[in-house]
mmCIF file of C-alpha atoms in Angstrom:
data_model
loop_
_atom_site.group_PDB
_atom_site.id
_atom_site.type_symbol
_atom_site.label_atom_id
_atom_site.label_comp_id
_atom_site.label_asym_id
_atom_site.label_seq_id
_atom_site.Cartn_x
_atom_site.Cartn_y
_atom_site.Cartn_z
ATOM 1 C CA MET A 1 66.990 21.416 71.806
ATOM 2 C CA LYS A 2 64.333 18.750 72.180
ATOM 3 C CA SER A 3 62.518 17.466 69.107
ATOM 4 C CA ALA A 4 58.712 17.345 69.010
ATOM 5 C CA VAL A 5 58.841 13.564 69.502
ATOM 6 C CA GLN A 6 61.143 13.860 72.515
ATOM 7 C CA SER A 7 58.870 16.480 74.068
ATOM 8 C CA ALA A 8 55.819 14.285 73.533
ATOM 9 C CA VAL A 9 57.548 11.288 75.128
ATOM 10 C CA LEU A 10 58.648 13.410 78.083
ATOM 11 C CA THR A 11 55.092 14.633 78.575
ATOM 12 C CA ILE A 12 53.775 11.051 78.568
ATOM 13 C CA LEU A 13 56.423 9.925 81.066
ATOM 14 C CA LYS A 14 55.676 12.834 83.384
ATOM 15 C CA ALA A 15 51.943 12.064 83.232
ATOM 16 C CA ARG A 16 52.613 8.383 83.988
ATOM 17 C CA ALA A 17 54.819 9.299 86.962
ATOM 18 C CA ALA A 18 52.156 11.661 88.315
ATOM 19 C CA ALA A 19 49.481 8.973 87.907
ATOM 20 C CA VAL A 20 51.582 6.416 89.782
ATOM 21 C CA ALA A 21 52.263 8.867 92.595
ATOM 22 C CA ALA A 22 48.585 9.820 92.887
ATOM 23 C CA ILE A 23 47.447 6.194 92.999
ATOM 24 C CA VAL A 24 50.066 5.211 95.576
ATOM 25 C CA LEU A 25 49.195 8.163 97.815
ATOM 26 C CA ALA A 26 45.482 7.467 97.527
ATOM 27 C CA LEU A 27 45.966 3.781 98.327
ATOM 28 C CA ALA A 28 48.015 4.696 101.391
ATOM 29 C CA ALA A 29 45.204 6.957 102.577
ATOM 30 C CA ILE A 30 42.516 4.279 102.264
ATOM 31 C CA GLY A 31 43.486 2.698 105.587
ATOM 32 C CA CYS A 32 42.946 6.030 107.328
ATOM 33 C CA VAL A 33 39.314 6.424 106.280
ATOM 34 C CA ASP A 34 36.484 4.702 108.138
ATOM 35 C CA ASP A 35 33.784 3.167 105.940
ATOM 36 C CA LEU A 36 30.508 3.446 107.835
ATOM 37 C CA ASP A 37 28.540 1.198 105.491
ATOM 38 C CA PRO A 38 28.777 -2.545 106.184
ATOM 39 C CA PRO A 39 31.090 -4.435 103.815
ATOM 40 C CA TRP A 40 28.159 -6.336 102.272
ATOM 41 C CA GLN A 41 26.261 -3.187 101.267
ATOM 42 C CA LEU A 42 25.902 -2.706 97.490
ATOM 43 C CA ASP A 43 24.033 0.609 97.794
ATOM 44 C CA HIS A 44 27.315 2.463 98.148
ATOM 45 C CA ASP A 45 30.024 3.818 95.843
ATOM 46 C CA ARG A 46 32.789 1.216 95.984
ATOM 47 C CA ILE A 47 34.983 -1.155 94.044
ATOM 48 C CA VAL A 48 33.571 -4.572 94.887
ATOM 49 C CA ALA A 49 36.244 -6.653 93.148
ATOM 50 C CA VAL A 50 39.031 -6.204 90.612
ATOM 51 C CA ARG A 51 39.539 -8.968 88.065
ATOM 52 C CA ALA A 52 42.438 -9.882 85.809
ATOM 53 C CA THR A 53 41.561 -12.195 82.929
ATOM 54 C CA PRO A 54 43.453 -14.423 83.243
ATOM 55 C CA PRO A 55 44.786 -13.782 86.759
ATOM 56 C CA SER A 56 48.113 -15.508 86.166
ATOM 57 C CA ILE A 57 50.071 -15.623 82.898
ATOM 58 C CA GLU A 58 53.166 -17.267 81.467
ATOM 59 C CA ALA A 59 56.062 -15.279 80.017
ATOM 60 C CA GLY A 60 54.739 -13.299 77.044
ATOM 61 C CA GLY A 61 51.121 -13.785 78.092
ATOM 62 C CA ARG A 62 48.486 -11.056 78.312
ATOM 63 C CA SER A 63 45.838 -10.262 80.933
ATOM 64 C CA GLU A 64 43.083 -7.622 80.844
ATOM 65 C CA LEU A 65 41.797 -5.719 83.896
ATOM 66 C CA ASP A 66 38.241 -4.819 84.850
ATOM 67 C CA ALA A 67 36.204 -4.479 88.035
ATOM 68 C CA LEU A 68 32.740 -4.887 89.513
ATOM 69 C CA LEU A 69 31.602 -1.490 90.797
ATOM 70 C CA ALA A 70 28.740 -0.642 93.148
ATOM 71 C CA PHE A 71 27.011 2.745 93.249
ATOM 72 C CA LYS A 72 24.777 4.611 95.662
ATOM 73 C CA GLY A 73 21.244 4.527 94.252
ATOM 74 C CA ALA A 74 22.237 2.786 91.015
ATOM 75 C CA PRO A 75 22.881 -0.749 89.727
ATOM 76 C CA THR A 76 26.296 -2.394 89.749
ATOM 77 C CA ALA A 77 28.429 -2.295 86.609
ATOM 78 C CA VAL A 78 31.504 -3.986 85.183
ATOM 79 C CA ARG A 79 34.000 -1.420 83.872
ATOM 80 C CA THR A 80 37.602 -1.153 82.796
ATOM 81 C CA PRO A 81 39.763 1.116 84.990
ATOM 82 C CA GLU A 82 39.778 4.800 84.193
ATOM 83 C CA LEU A 83 43.408 4.915 85.279
ATOM 84 C CA ALA A 84 45.910 2.216 86.180
ATOM 85 C CA ALA A 85 49.572 2.117 87.158
ATOM 86 C CA VAL A 86 52.091 -0.445 88.360
ATOM 87 C CA VAL A 87 52.685 -0.067 92.101
ATOM 88 C CA SER A 88 55.370 -2.744 92.417
ATOM 89 C CA PRO A 89 57.858 -3.852 91.345
ATOM 90 C CA MET A 90 58.683 -0.699 89.412
ATOM 91 C CA SER A 91 61.161 -2.666 87.289
ATOM 92 C CA LEU A 92 58.037 -4.075 85.588
ATOM 93 C CA ALA A 93 56.271 -0.732 85.093
ATOM 94 C CA GLY A 94 56.362 -1.301 81.333
ATOM 95 C CA ALA A 95 54.290 -4.497 81.657
ATOM 96 C CA LEU A 96 51.096 -2.406 81.899
ATOM 97 C CA SER A 97 49.689 -0.587 78.884
ATOM 98 C CA GLN A 98 46.427 0.894 77.646
ATOM 99 C CA GLU A 99 45.122 -0.556 74.412
ATOM 100 C CA GLY A 100 41.914 0.728 72.851
ATOM 101 C CA GLY A 101 40.527 1.799 76.217
ATOM 102 C CA ALA A 102 41.478 -1.468 77.957
ATOM 103 C CA TRP A 103 44.286 -1.851 80.501
ATOM 104 C CA VAL A 104 46.441 -4.850 79.636
ATOM 105 C CA VAL A 105 49.283 -6.571 81.505
ATOM 106 C CA THR A 106 51.845 -8.251 79.255
ATOM 107 C CA ALA A 107 54.327 -10.541 80.984
ATOM 108 C CA PRO A 108 57.954 -10.045 79.902
ATOM 109 C CA ASP A 109 60.109 -12.844 78.585
ATOM 110 C CA ALA A 110 61.526 -15.570 80.814
ATOM 111 C CA ALA A 111 64.935 -13.881 81.140
ATOM 112 C CA LYS A 112 63.372 -10.655 82.452
ATOM 113 C CA LEU A 113 61.207 -12.612 84.899
ATOM 114 C CA ASP A 114 64.340 -14.325 86.212
ATOM 115 C CA GLU A 115 65.918 -10.902 86.777
ATOM 116 C CA VAL A 116 62.879 -9.729 88.740
ATOM 117 C CA ARG A 117 62.823 -12.945 90.789
ATOM 118 C CA ALA A 118 66.395 -12.202 91.830
ATOM 119 C CA GLU A 119 65.422 -8.612 92.647
ATOM 120 C CA LEU A 120 62.520 -9.801 94.818
ATOM 121 C CA GLU A 121 64.516 -12.704 96.279
ATOM 122 C CA LEU A 122 62.085 -15.286 94.923
ATOM 123 C CA GLU A 123 62.888 -18.915 94.252
ATOM 124 C CA PRO A 124 63.630 -19.966 90.644
ATOM 125 C CA GLY A 125 60.380 -20.564 88.779
ATOM 126 C CA GLU A 126 58.264 -18.916 91.478
ATOM 127 C CA PRO A 127 55.503 -16.662 90.073
ATOM 128 C CA VAL A 128 56.263 -12.939 90.183
ATOM 129 C CA PRO A 129 53.607 -10.696 91.787
ATOM 130 C CA LEU A 130 52.828 -7.572 89.754
ATOM 131 C CA VAL A 131 50.771 -5.160 91.876
ATOM 132 C CA VAL A 132 48.644 -2.765 89.837
ATOM 133 C CA GLY A 133 46.682 0.167 91.242
ATOM 134 C CA VAL A 134 43.383 1.031 89.548
ATOM 135 C CA SER A 135 41.045 3.976 89.964
ATOM 136 C CA TYR A 136 37.510 5.044 89.051
ATOM 137 C CA GLN A 137 35.221 8.052 89.353
ATOM 138 C CA GLY A 138 37.899 10.636 88.791
ATOM 139 C CA MET A 139 40.290 8.865 91.198
ATOM 140 C CA ALA A 140 37.707 8.835 94.005
ATOM 141 C CA LEU A 141 37.761 5.012 94.139
ATOM 142 C CA PHE A 142 41.004 3.037 94.364
ATOM 143 C CA ALA A 143 42.057 -0.589 94.676
ATOM 144 C CA THR A 144 44.992 -2.841 93.881
ATOM 145 C CA LYS A 145 45.142 -6.078 91.944
ATOM 146 C CA THR A 146 48.007 -8.577 91.918
ATOM 147 C CA VAL A 147 48.598 -10.263 88.565
ATOM 148 C CA TRP A 148 50.948 -13.260 88.780
ATOM 149 C CA LEU A 149 53.612 -13.591 86.093
ATOM 150 C CA GLY A 150 55.412 -16.776 85.130
ATOM 151 C CA ARG A 151 52.638 -19.329 85.566
ATOM 152 C CA ALA A 152 49.255 -19.918 83.920
ATOM 153 C CA ALA A 153 45.940 -19.969 85.805
ATOM 154 C CA GLU A 154 42.322 -19.154 85.008
ATOM 155 C CA ASN A 155 39.628 -17.399 87.008
ATOM 156 C CA PRO A 156 37.467 -19.772 89.084
ATOM 157 C CA SER A 157 33.948 -20.819 88.258
ATOM 158 C CA LEU A 158 30.956 -20.399 90.536
ATOM 159 C CA ASP A 159 29.632 -23.877 91.199
ATOM 160 C CA ALA A 160 26.644 -25.295 93.059
ATOM 161 C CA MET A 161 25.173 -21.895 93.926
ATOM 162 C CA MET A 162 21.894 -22.102 95.840
ATOM 163 C CA ILE A 163 19.445 -19.361 96.798
ATOM 164 C CA ASN A 164 16.606 -20.251 99.141
ATOM 165 C CA GLY A 165 16.979 -23.951 98.385
ATOM 166 C CA ALA A 166 16.905 -23.583 94.585
ATOM 167 C CA PRO A 167 19.776 -23.584 92.049
ATOM 168 C CA ALA A 168 20.896 -19.994 91.529
ATOM 169 C CA ASP A 169 22.147 -20.365 87.949
ATOM 170 C CA ALA A 170 18.626 -20.559 86.561
ATOM 171 C CA GLN A 171 17.288 -17.576 88.501
ATOM 172 C CA ALA A 172 17.116 -14.433 86.360
ATOM 173 C CA GLU A 173 15.528 -12.609 89.301
ATOM 174 C CA VAL A 174 15.514 -13.498 92.986
ATOM 175 C CA VAL A 175 12.208 -13.083 94.819
ATOM 176 C CA VAL A 176 12.184 -13.579 98.590
ATOM 177 C CA GLY A 177 9.727 -13.168 101.451
ATOM 178 C CA MET A 178 9.774 -10.570 104.183
ATOM 179 C CA LEU A 179 10.946 -11.401 107.704
ATOM 180 C CA VAL A 180 12.331 -14.832 106.780
ATOM 181 C CA ASP A 181 15.893 -16.142 106.661
ATOM 182 C CA VAL A 182 16.857 -16.793 103.020
ATOM 183 C CA PRO A 183 19.803 -19.240 102.829
ATOM 184 C CA LEU A 184 22.572 -18.604 100.289
ATOM 185 C CA SER A 185 25.424 -20.937 99.414
ATOM 186 C CA VAL A 186 28.208 -21.457 96.896
ATOM 187 C CA SER A 187 30.751 -24.250 96.561
ATOM 188 C CA ALA A 188 34.168 -23.203 97.870
ATOM 189 C CA VAL A 189 37.357 -24.701 99.302
ATOM 190 C CA VAL A 190 39.056 -23.576 102.505
ATOM 191 C CA GLU A 191 41.509 -21.313 100.647
ATOM 192 C CA ASP A 192 38.729 -19.415 98.821
ATOM 193 C CA ASP A 193 37.469 -16.026 99.968
ATOM 194 C CA VAL A 194 33.703 -15.607 99.506
ATOM 195 C CA ASN A 195 31.648 -12.436 99.919
ATOM 196 C CA TRP A 196 27.888 -12.077 99.631
ATOM 197 C CA LEU A 197 26.570 -8.539 99.067
ATOM 198 C CA THR A 198 23.152 -6.953 98.686
ATOM 199 C CA SER A 199 21.242 -3.695 98.434
ATOM 200 C CA CYS A 200 17.994 -5.403 99.457
ATOM 201 C CA GLY A 201 17.569 -6.503 103.081
ATOM 202 C CA THR A 202 20.330 -7.314 105.565
ATOM 203 C CA MET A 203 23.097 -9.833 104.891
ATOM 204 C CA HIS A 204 24.298 -12.203 107.629
ATOM 205 C CA ASP A 205 27.564 -14.215 107.540
ATOM 206 C CA PHE A 206 28.466 -12.271 104.395
ATOM 207 C CA ASP A 207 32.041 -13.586 104.293
ATOM 208 C CA LEU A 208 31.172 -17.298 104.429
ATOM 209 C CA PRO A 209 30.234 -19.690 101.603
ATOM 210 C CA GLU A 210 26.944 -20.253 103.441
ATOM 211 C CA ALA A 211 25.225 -16.987 104.361
ATOM 212 C CA TYR A 212 21.646 -15.815 104.758
ATOM 213 C CA LEU A 213 19.630 -12.762 103.845
ATOM 214 C CA ARG A 214 16.743 -11.328 105.838
ATOM 215 C CA VAL A 215 14.542 -8.437 104.752
ATOM 216 C CA GLU A 216 13.319 -6.515 107.777
ATOM 217 C CA LEU A 217 10.422 -4.062 107.699
ATOM 218 C CA GLU A 218 12.804 -1.085 107.631
ATOM 219 C CA ASP A 219 15.060 -2.564 104.913
ATOM 220 C CA PRO A 220 15.000 -1.731 101.194
ATOM 221 C CA THR A 221 12.781 -4.272 99.426
ATOM 222 C CA ALA A 222 14.407 -4.156 95.981
ATOM 223 C CA GLY A 223 17.942 -4.009 94.676
ATOM 224 C CA GLU A 224 20.685 -6.474 93.777
ATOM 225 C CA LEU A 225 22.259 -9.594 95.248
ATOM 226 C CA ALA A 226 25.863 -10.502 94.448
ATOM 227 C CA VAL A 227 28.429 -13.136 95.281
ATOM 228 C CA VAL A 228 32.189 -12.777 94.757
ATOM 229 C CA LEU A 229 34.664 -15.645 95.023
ATOM 230 C CA ARG A 230 38.452 -15.168 95.130
ATOM 231 C CA ASP A 231 40.827 -18.117 94.997
ATOM 232 C CA GLU A 232 44.413 -18.524 96.224
ATOM 233 C CA ARG A 233 45.852 -17.962 92.730
ATOM 234 C CA GLY A 234 44.420 -14.466 92.426
ATOM 235 C CA GLY A 235 41.387 -15.555 90.436
ATOM 236 C CA VAL A 236 38.048 -13.779 90.835
ATOM 237 C CA ALA A 237 34.505 -14.655 89.793
ATOM 238 C CA TRP A 238 31.213 -12.915 90.505
ATOM 239 C CA ARG A 239 27.497 -13.117 89.769
ATOM 240 C CA VAL A 240 24.835 -10.446 90.273
ATOM 241 C CA TRP A 241 21.044 -10.892 90.373
ATOM 242 C CA PRO A 242 18.184 -8.397 90.664
ATOM 243 C CA ILE A 243 16.291 -9.105 93.883
ATOM 244 C CA ARG A 244 13.007 -8.019 95.452
ATOM 245 C CA ALA A 245 11.039 -8.921 98.564
ATOM 246 C CA GLU A 246 7.291 -9.323 98.725
#
């Protein structure tokens, strides 16, 4: 006969297993669904970027997950996942936990990391990729984030950002003209992945460090402008501005 504690633990384990299965199935289905909105469109329910802070941790280190979310008809927001689960390797499923509403990855000790390296056929000392699935809006939005275990790294900074020829850091609000090309730029190296997004106007060259925005007569004339930079170590940084055209 099971004790009350054993029953409670079994219930938790069953719920965790169901959550993992639901996230994995939903992630597998993402590739089968066509997204009709352009990838730079912020006026759309989507996960723009998932961030781990820090993105890469030494044995025993801790990293917290959050994401930049976009919404149809509403401003962007930074939120912790509603639900999260380790997707792979399952031998590290215990590295993810929920603490006070936050989802936290805790790297195991060096001996455990060596075991997982052998399991994944990695070289000694090579960082171990922990793939975590996250979900929002009652599991309607899904994404994965890889947190690297066994080495230390920080999220990147956004440097030398320019909007329409002026430094972007000092701009609390971006004001642009109609029917003109508005240049956008951010400092990046070849290995970086840059995305510019907006809910005002039309974005061009959205996936390049140097892009431009143009507000046509039929475009929305107010919304948000965002830039997201991902580096080769799994780091993510973003910045969002309110924007209007006049």
